[in-house]
XYZ file of C-alpha atoms in Angstrom:
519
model
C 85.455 14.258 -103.837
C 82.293 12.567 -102.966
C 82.030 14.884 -99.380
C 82.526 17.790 -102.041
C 79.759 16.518 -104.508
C 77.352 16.154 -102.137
C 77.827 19.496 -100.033
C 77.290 21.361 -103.445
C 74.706 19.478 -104.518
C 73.114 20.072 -101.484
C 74.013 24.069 -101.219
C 72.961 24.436 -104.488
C 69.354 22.842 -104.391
C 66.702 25.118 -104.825
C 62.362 24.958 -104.470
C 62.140 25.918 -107.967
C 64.684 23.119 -109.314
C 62.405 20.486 -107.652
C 59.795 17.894 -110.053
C 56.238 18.238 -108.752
C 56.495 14.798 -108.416
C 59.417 15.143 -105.668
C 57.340 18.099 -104.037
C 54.418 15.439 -103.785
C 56.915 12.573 -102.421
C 58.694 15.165 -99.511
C 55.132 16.275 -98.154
C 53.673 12.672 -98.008
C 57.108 11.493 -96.189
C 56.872 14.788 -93.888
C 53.040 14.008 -92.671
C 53.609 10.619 -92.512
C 56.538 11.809 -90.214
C 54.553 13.580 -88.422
C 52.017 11.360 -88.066
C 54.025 9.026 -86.198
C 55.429 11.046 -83.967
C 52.175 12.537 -83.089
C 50.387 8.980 -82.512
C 53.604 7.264 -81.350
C 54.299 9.098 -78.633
C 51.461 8.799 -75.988
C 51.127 5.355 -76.040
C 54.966 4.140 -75.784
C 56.680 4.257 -73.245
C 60.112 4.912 -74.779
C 59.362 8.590 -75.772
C 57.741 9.792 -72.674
C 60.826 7.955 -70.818
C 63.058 9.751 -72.945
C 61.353 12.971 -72.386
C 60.879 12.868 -68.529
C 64.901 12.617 -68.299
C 65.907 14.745 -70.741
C 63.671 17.702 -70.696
C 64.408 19.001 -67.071
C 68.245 17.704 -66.786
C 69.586 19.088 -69.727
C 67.578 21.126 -71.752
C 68.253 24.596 -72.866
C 65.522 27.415 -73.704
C 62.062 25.811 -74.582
C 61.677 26.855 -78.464
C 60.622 23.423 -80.140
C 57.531 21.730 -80.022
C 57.494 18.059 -79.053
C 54.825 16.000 -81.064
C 51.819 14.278 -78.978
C 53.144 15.347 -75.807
C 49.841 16.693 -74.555
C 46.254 15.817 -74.636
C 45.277 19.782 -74.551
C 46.049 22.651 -76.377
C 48.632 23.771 -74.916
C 52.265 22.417 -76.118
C 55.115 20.812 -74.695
C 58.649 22.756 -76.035
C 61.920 21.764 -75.539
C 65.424 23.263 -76.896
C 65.949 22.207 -80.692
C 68.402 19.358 -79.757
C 65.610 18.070 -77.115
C 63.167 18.286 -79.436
C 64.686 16.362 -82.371
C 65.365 13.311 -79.907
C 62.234 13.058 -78.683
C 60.531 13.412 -82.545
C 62.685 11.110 -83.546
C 61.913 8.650 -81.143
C 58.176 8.807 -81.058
C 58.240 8.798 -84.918
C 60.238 5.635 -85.034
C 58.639 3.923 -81.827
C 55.782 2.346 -83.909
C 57.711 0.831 -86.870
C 55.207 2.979 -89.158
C 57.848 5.403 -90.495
C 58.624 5.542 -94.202
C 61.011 2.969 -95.406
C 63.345 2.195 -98.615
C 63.055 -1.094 -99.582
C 66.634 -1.600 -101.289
C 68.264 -0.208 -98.129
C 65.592 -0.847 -95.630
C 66.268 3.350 -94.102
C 63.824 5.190 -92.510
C 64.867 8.051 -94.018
C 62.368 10.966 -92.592
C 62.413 10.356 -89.145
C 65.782 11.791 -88.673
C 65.566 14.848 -90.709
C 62.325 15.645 -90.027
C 62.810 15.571 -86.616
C 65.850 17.803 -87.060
C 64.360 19.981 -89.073
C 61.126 21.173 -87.383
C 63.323 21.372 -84.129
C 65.504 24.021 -85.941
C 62.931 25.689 -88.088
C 61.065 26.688 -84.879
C 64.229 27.474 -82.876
C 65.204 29.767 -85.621
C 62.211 31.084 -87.410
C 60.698 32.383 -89.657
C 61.020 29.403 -91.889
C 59.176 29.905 -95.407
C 58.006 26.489 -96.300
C 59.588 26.638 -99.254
C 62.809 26.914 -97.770
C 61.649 24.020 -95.470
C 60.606 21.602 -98.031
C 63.635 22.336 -99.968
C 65.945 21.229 -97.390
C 64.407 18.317 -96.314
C 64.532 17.286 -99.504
C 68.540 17.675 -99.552
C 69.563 14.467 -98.251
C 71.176 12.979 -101.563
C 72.730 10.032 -100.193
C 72.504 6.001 -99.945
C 74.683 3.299 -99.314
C 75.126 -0.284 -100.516
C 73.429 -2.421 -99.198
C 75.913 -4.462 -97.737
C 76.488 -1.542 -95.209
C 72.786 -2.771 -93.522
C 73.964 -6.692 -94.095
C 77.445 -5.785 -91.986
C 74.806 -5.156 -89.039
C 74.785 -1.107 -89.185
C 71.370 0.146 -88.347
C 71.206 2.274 -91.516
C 68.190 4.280 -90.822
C 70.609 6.110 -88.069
C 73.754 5.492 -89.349
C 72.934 7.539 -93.065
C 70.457 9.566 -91.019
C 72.377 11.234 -88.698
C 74.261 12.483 -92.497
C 71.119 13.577 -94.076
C 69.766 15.578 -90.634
C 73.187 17.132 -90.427
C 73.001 18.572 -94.034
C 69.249 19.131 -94.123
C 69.551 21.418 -91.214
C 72.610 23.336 -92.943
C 70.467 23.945 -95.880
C 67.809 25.856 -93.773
C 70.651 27.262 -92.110
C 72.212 28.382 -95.529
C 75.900 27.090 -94.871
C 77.903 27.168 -97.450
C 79.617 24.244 -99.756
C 82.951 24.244 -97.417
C 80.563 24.478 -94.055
C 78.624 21.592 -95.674
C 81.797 19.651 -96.018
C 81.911 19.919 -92.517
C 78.893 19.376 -91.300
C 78.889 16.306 -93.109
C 82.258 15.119 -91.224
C 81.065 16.215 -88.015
C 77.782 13.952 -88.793
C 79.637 11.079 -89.899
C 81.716 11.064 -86.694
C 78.490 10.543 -84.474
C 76.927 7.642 -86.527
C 75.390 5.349 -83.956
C 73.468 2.513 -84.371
C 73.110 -1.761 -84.925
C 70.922 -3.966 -85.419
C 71.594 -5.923 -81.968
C 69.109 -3.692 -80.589
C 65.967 -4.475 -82.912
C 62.977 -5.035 -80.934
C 63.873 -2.734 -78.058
C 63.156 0.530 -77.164
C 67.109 1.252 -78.042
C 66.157 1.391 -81.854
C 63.836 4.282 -82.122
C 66.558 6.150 -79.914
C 68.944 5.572 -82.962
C 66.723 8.107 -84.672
C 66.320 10.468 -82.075
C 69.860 10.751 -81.830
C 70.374 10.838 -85.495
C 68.256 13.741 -85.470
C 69.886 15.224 -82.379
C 73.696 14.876 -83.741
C 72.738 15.843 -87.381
C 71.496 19.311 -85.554
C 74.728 19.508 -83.735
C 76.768 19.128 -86.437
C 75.149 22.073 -88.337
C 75.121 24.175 -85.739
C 79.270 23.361 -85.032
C 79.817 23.756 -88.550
C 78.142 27.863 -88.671
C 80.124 28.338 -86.092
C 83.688 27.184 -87.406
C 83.881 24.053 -86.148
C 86.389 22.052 -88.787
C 85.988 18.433 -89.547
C 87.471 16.454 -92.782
C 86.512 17.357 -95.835
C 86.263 14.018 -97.845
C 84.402 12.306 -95.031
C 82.747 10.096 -97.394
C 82.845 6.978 -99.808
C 79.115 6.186 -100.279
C 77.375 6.178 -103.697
C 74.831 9.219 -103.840
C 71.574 9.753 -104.706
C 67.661 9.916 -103.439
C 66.489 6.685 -104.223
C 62.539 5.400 -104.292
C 60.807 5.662 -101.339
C 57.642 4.225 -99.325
C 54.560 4.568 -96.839
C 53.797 1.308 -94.460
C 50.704 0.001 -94.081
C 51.686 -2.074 -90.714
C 53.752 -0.975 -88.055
C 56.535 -3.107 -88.224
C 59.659 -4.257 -90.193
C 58.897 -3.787 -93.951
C 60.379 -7.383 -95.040
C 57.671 -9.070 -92.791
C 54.462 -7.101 -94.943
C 54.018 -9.877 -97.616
C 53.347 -12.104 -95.491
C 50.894 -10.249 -93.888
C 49.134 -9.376 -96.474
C 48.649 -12.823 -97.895
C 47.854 -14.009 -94.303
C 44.863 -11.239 -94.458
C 43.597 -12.441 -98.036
C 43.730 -16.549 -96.596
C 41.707 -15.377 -93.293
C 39.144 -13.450 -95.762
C 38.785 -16.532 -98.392
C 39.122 -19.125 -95.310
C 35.662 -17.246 -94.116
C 34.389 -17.311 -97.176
C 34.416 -21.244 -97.899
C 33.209 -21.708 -93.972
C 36.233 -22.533 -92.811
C 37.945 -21.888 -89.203
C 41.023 -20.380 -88.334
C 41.003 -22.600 -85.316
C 41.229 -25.638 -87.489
C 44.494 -24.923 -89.282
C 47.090 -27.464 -88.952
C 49.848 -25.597 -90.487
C 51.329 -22.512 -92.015
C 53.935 -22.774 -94.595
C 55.582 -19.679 -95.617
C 58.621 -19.165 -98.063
C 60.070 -16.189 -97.984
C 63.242 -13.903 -98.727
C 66.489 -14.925 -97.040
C 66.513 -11.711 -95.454
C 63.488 -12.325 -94.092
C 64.496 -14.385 -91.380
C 67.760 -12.925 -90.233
C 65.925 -9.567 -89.457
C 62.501 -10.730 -88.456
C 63.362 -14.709 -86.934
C 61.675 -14.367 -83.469
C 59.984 -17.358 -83.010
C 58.180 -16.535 -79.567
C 58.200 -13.044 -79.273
C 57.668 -12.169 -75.761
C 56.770 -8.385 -75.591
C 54.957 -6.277 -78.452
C 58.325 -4.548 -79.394
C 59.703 -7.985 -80.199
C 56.251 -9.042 -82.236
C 57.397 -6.098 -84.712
C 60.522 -8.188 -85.919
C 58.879 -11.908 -85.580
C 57.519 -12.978 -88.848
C 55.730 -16.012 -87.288
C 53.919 -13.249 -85.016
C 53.143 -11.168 -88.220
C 51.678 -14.651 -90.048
C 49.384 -15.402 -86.789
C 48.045 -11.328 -86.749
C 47.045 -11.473 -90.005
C 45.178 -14.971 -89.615
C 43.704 -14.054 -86.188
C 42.742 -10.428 -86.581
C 42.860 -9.804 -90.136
C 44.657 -6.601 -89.596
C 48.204 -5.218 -88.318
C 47.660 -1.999 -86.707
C 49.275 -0.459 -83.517
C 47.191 -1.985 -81.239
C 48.240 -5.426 -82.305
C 51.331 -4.963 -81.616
C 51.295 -4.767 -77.687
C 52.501 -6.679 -74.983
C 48.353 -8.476 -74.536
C 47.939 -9.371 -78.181
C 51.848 -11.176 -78.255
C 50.395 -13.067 -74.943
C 47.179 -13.665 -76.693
C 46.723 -17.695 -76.352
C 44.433 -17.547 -79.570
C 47.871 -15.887 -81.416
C 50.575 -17.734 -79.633
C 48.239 -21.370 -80.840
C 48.340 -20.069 -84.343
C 51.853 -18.893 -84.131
C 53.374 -22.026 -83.200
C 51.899 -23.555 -86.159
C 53.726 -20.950 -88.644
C 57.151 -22.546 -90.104
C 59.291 -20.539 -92.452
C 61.537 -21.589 -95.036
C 64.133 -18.956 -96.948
C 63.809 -18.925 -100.712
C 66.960 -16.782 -102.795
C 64.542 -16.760 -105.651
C 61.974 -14.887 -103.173
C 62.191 -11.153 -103.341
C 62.223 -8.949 -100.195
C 58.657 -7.922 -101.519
C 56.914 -10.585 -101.662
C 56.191 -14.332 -100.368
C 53.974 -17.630 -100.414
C 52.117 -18.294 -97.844
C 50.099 -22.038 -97.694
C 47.331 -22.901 -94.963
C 46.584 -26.875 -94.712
C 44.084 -27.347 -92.576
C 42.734 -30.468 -90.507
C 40.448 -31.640 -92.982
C 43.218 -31.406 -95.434
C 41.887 -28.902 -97.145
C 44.796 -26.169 -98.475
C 44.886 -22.264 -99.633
C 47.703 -20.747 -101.023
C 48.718 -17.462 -101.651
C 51.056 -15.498 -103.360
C 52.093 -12.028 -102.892
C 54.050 -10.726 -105.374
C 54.230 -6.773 -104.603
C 53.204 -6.110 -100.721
C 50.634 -2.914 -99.722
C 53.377 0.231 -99.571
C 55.607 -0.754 -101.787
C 56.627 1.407 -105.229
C 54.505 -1.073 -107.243
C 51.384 -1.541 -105.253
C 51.576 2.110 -102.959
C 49.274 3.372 -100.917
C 46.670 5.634 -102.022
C 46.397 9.305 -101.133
C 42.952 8.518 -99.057
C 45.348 5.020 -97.314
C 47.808 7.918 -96.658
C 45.793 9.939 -95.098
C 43.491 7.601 -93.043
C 46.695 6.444 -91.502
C 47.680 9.899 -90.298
C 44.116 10.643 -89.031
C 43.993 6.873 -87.589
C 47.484 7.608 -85.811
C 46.720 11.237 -84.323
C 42.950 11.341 -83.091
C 43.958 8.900 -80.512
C 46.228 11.889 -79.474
C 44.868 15.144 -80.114
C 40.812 14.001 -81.264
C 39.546 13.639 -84.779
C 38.750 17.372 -85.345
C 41.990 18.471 -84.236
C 43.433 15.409 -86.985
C 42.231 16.894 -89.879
C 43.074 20.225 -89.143
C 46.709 18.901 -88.154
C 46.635 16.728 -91.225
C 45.729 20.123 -93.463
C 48.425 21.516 -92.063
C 51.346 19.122 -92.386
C 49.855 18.146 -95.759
C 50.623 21.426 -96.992
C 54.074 22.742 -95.546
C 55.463 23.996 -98.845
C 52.866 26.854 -98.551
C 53.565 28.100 -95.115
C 55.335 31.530 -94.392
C 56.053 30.186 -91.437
C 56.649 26.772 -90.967
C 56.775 27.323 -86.710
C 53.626 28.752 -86.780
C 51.803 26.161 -88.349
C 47.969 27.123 -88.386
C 46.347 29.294 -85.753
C 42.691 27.136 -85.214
C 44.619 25.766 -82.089
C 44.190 29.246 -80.455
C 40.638 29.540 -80.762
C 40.488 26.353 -79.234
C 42.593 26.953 -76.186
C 39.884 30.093 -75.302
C 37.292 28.149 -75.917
C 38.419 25.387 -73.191
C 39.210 27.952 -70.945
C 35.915 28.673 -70.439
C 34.879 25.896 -68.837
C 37.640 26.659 -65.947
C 36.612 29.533 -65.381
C 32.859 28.540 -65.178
C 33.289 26.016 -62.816
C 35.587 27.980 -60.474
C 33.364 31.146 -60.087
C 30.906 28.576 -58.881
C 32.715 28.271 -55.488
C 34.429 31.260 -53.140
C 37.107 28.403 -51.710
C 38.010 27.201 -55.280
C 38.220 30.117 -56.385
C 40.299 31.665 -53.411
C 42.321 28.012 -53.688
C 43.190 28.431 -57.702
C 44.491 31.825 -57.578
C 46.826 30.543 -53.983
C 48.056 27.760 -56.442
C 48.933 30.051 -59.111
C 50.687 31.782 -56.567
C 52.108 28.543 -55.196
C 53.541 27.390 -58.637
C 54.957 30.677 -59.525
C 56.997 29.984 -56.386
C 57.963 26.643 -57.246
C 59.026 27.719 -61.069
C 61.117 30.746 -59.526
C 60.255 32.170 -63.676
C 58.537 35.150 -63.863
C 57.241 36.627 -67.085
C 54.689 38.774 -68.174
C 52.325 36.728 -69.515
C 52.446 34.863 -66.073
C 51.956 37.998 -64.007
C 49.373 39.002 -66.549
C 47.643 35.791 -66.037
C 47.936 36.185 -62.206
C 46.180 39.725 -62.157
C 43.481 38.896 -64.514
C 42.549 36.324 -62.223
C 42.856 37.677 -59.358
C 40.805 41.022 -60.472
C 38.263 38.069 -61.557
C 38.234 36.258 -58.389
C 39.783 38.426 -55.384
C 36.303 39.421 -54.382
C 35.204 35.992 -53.709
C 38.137 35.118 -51.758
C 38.097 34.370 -48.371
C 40.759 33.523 -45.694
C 39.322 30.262 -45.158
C 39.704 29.598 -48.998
C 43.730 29.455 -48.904
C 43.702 27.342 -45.862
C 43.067 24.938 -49.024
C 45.349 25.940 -51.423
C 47.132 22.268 -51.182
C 43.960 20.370 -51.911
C 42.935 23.136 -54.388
C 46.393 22.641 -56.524
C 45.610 19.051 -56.677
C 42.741 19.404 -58.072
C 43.387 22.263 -60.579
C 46.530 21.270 -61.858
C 45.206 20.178 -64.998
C 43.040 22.900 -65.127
C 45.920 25.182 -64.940
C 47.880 22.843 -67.746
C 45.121 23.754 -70.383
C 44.456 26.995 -69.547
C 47.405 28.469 -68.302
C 49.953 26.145 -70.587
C 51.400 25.112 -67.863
C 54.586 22.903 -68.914
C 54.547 19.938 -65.772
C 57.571 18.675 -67.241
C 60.125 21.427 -66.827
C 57.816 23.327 -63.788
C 57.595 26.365 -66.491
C 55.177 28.655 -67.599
C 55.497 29.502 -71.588
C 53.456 30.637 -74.396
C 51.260 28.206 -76.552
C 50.630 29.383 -80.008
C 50.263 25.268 -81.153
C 48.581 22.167 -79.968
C 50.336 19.721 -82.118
């Protein structure tokens, strides 16, 4: 009954059924979403690992764009199941996803992921179709599923990708039934793996199995049809401020406000004796690394989170690296952090105390950390952290065009197609190719032999290609010479990246395809 209840709930949802407060809710967790994949993925290395051995071994036809995989305009695609893994990787990487407290899920990395993958495999997507479906994930478990050691952001994820992408696929209540049994058969996921590249591949292949199970389901795949017994329902959800685990942001917070007032009454950091904290029991079950020794482990170490907040007075990204988690001025202040579990302590809040040498003492208590329902971010916090996360990818004009964009998916006709200002951009850099190269007969006479030479080495031939070809060879043929493509090595070294901008040339894969997107 409850597989039943939640296939026609989820059949049945429509865009005009949904509160303009829920509208509000899915596009903030969607460019959030997107936001972290975008600014996650260049600067991990779990994503780009992820993506060098999956895109060329097993990938199908390139129809799905993956997020921050390029510093140009042009875009990296892989097939929809590709795509989704990688997404949902990148998006989870950084431990800056969305996140319900009660349950501690991540709940839009995995259908997000999913669902761009399929909306551009199988466009046009309205994006009122799009925004409907990803708001069709109705369900949540206990939490005692996430106590039993389950990573639940994958484990309920995989669920909610599966029937997201059936809604845009517009499967019907019995298909839905089975989609949701063929999702619940893949569940991966535990906690064992927190604070190693292993947990943001939960959500990639949440997002990767939820699209499979869709896609078996259209096609008469059968699974069980009471495949659940979860409670249902979309319950409250939230936007970090820090990237890393949500039960460790009190403390942060009230380790920013002591560093701020410790300045204030002209006292130093370096003269702190101890730090007491007293938090939630969970606290320290999910977040007890006392010496973290890699960034990925400084994510899920309270005592780390305590000594960033005292040292730096912020949590961002870049605090969170392998340098800052060997930074002696962190690990001093670190080892002076103790931690004591309180039941009457919520999961949202905590007391921190700072006694210093002199034996003077601050105290703070936070009762409702930054993100959560009661003390949320702000639209403008919301936004600077997607602009924040993606110029370091794609450049701060390019941000707030892609932050327009995702901002405001309900109102696309197409959801692939995104916006279009990435194609004026792409001409506009490929002038600056083209002026350079006319400046020299051997470069010139060397770029078109290494057009030639990678055309070879693709063995893919289509017509944008050979139109590409002749247009530059009409452009350039009469400053050839035969000397020139005695340097057509050298010459493909050095225009390789010249040829990734302008002729959106996918390295990757060794393919040639057409860029319509940047991002």
């Amino acid at each position: 009954m409850a597989t039943l209840q939640l296939a026609s709930w989820a059949t049945n949802l429509t865009y005009s059924s949904l509160a303009s407060s829920v509208l509000v809710a899915a596009n903030k967790s969607f460019f959030n979403w997107a936001g972290c994949a975008i600014g996650g993925f260049p600067f991990q290395a779990a994503p780009q690992i992820a993506l060098n051995t999956t895109l060329s071994a097993f990938s199908g036809a390139p129809t799905s764009s993956i997020l921050g995989a390029n510093d140009s305009t042009s875009r990296v695609l892989g097939d929809a199941q590709t795509a989704a893994l990688i997404n949902g990787i990148a998006s989870h990487v950084d431990d800056y996803d969305d996140t319900h407290l009660e349950t501690i899920i991540h709940p839009a990395g995995p259908v997000a992921s999913a669902l761009l993958a399929v909306a551009e495999a199988h466009g046009p997507i309205m994006g009122h179709e799009f925004i409907t479906a990803f708001v069709a994930v109705g369900l949540s478990v206990s939490p005692e599923h996430y106590d039993m050691g389950w990573h639940i952001t994958s484990t309920t994820g995989s669920i909610g990708a599966a029937i997201s992408v059936g809604k845009l696929l517009g499967l019907s209540t019995t298909h839905m039934q089975h989609t949701i049994g063929i999702a619940a058969t893949q569940v991966v996921g535990m906690q064992v793996y927190f604070g190693s590249d292993t947990k943001s591949l939960h959500v990639g292949r949440a997002a990767q199995g939820g699209i499979l199970a869709a896609l078996l389901a259209k096609n008469g795949y059968t699974s069980s049809l009471e495949a659940l017994e979860a409670k249902h329902g979309w319950l409250h959800n939230t936007f970090k401020p820090y990237p890393c685990g949500i039960v460790m942001h009190p403390t942060i917070d009230a380790a920013i406000y002591l560093r701020n007032e410790a300045i204030l009454q002209s006292l130093s950091i370096e003269d702190i004796d101890t730090v007491q904290l007293r938090v939630n029991h969970e606290v320290l079950i999910l977040t007890g690394k006392k010496e973290p020794q890699i960034g990925l482990e400084g994510k899920f170490s309270i005592y780390h989170a305590a000594a960033l907040g005292l040292v730096y007075g912020k949590a961002t990204p870049s605090q969170f690296t392998d340098s800052v988690v060997k930074d002696l001025a962190v690990i001093i202040v670190r080892n002076k952090v103790n931690a004591t579990e309180d039941e009457g302590v919520s999961r949202s809040e905590a007391y921190v105390t700072l006694t210093f040498k002199d034996g003077t003492t601050l105290q703070r208590h936070i009762e409702h950390a930054k993100g959560s329902i009661q003390n949320p971010l702000t639209e403008e916090e919301l936004k600077e952290k997607f602009i924040g996360q993606v110029s370091l990818t794609i450049g701060p004009d390019r941000a707030q065009d892609a932050y327009a964009s995702f901002s405001n998916v309900q109102e696309m006709s197409d959801v692939a197609a995104r916006r279009d200002y990435q194609v004026t951009l792409a001409i506009r850099l490929e002038t600056w190719p083209l002026m350079i190269l006319v400046l020299s007969h051997h470069a010139s006479a060397a770029y078109i032999g290494a057009v030639y030479l990678q055309e070879i080495l693709t063995n893919r031939i289509n017509f944008e290609v050979i139109l590409s070809m002749f247009m530059h060879c009409c452009i350039y043929s009469y400053l050839s010479s035969p000397l020139g493509f005695m340097f057509i090595s050298l010459g493909y070294c050095f225009t390789a990246p010249i040829l990734s901008s302008t002729l959106q040339l996918n390295q990757s894969t060794l393919m040639f395809h057409k860029s319509n997107n940047s991002i």
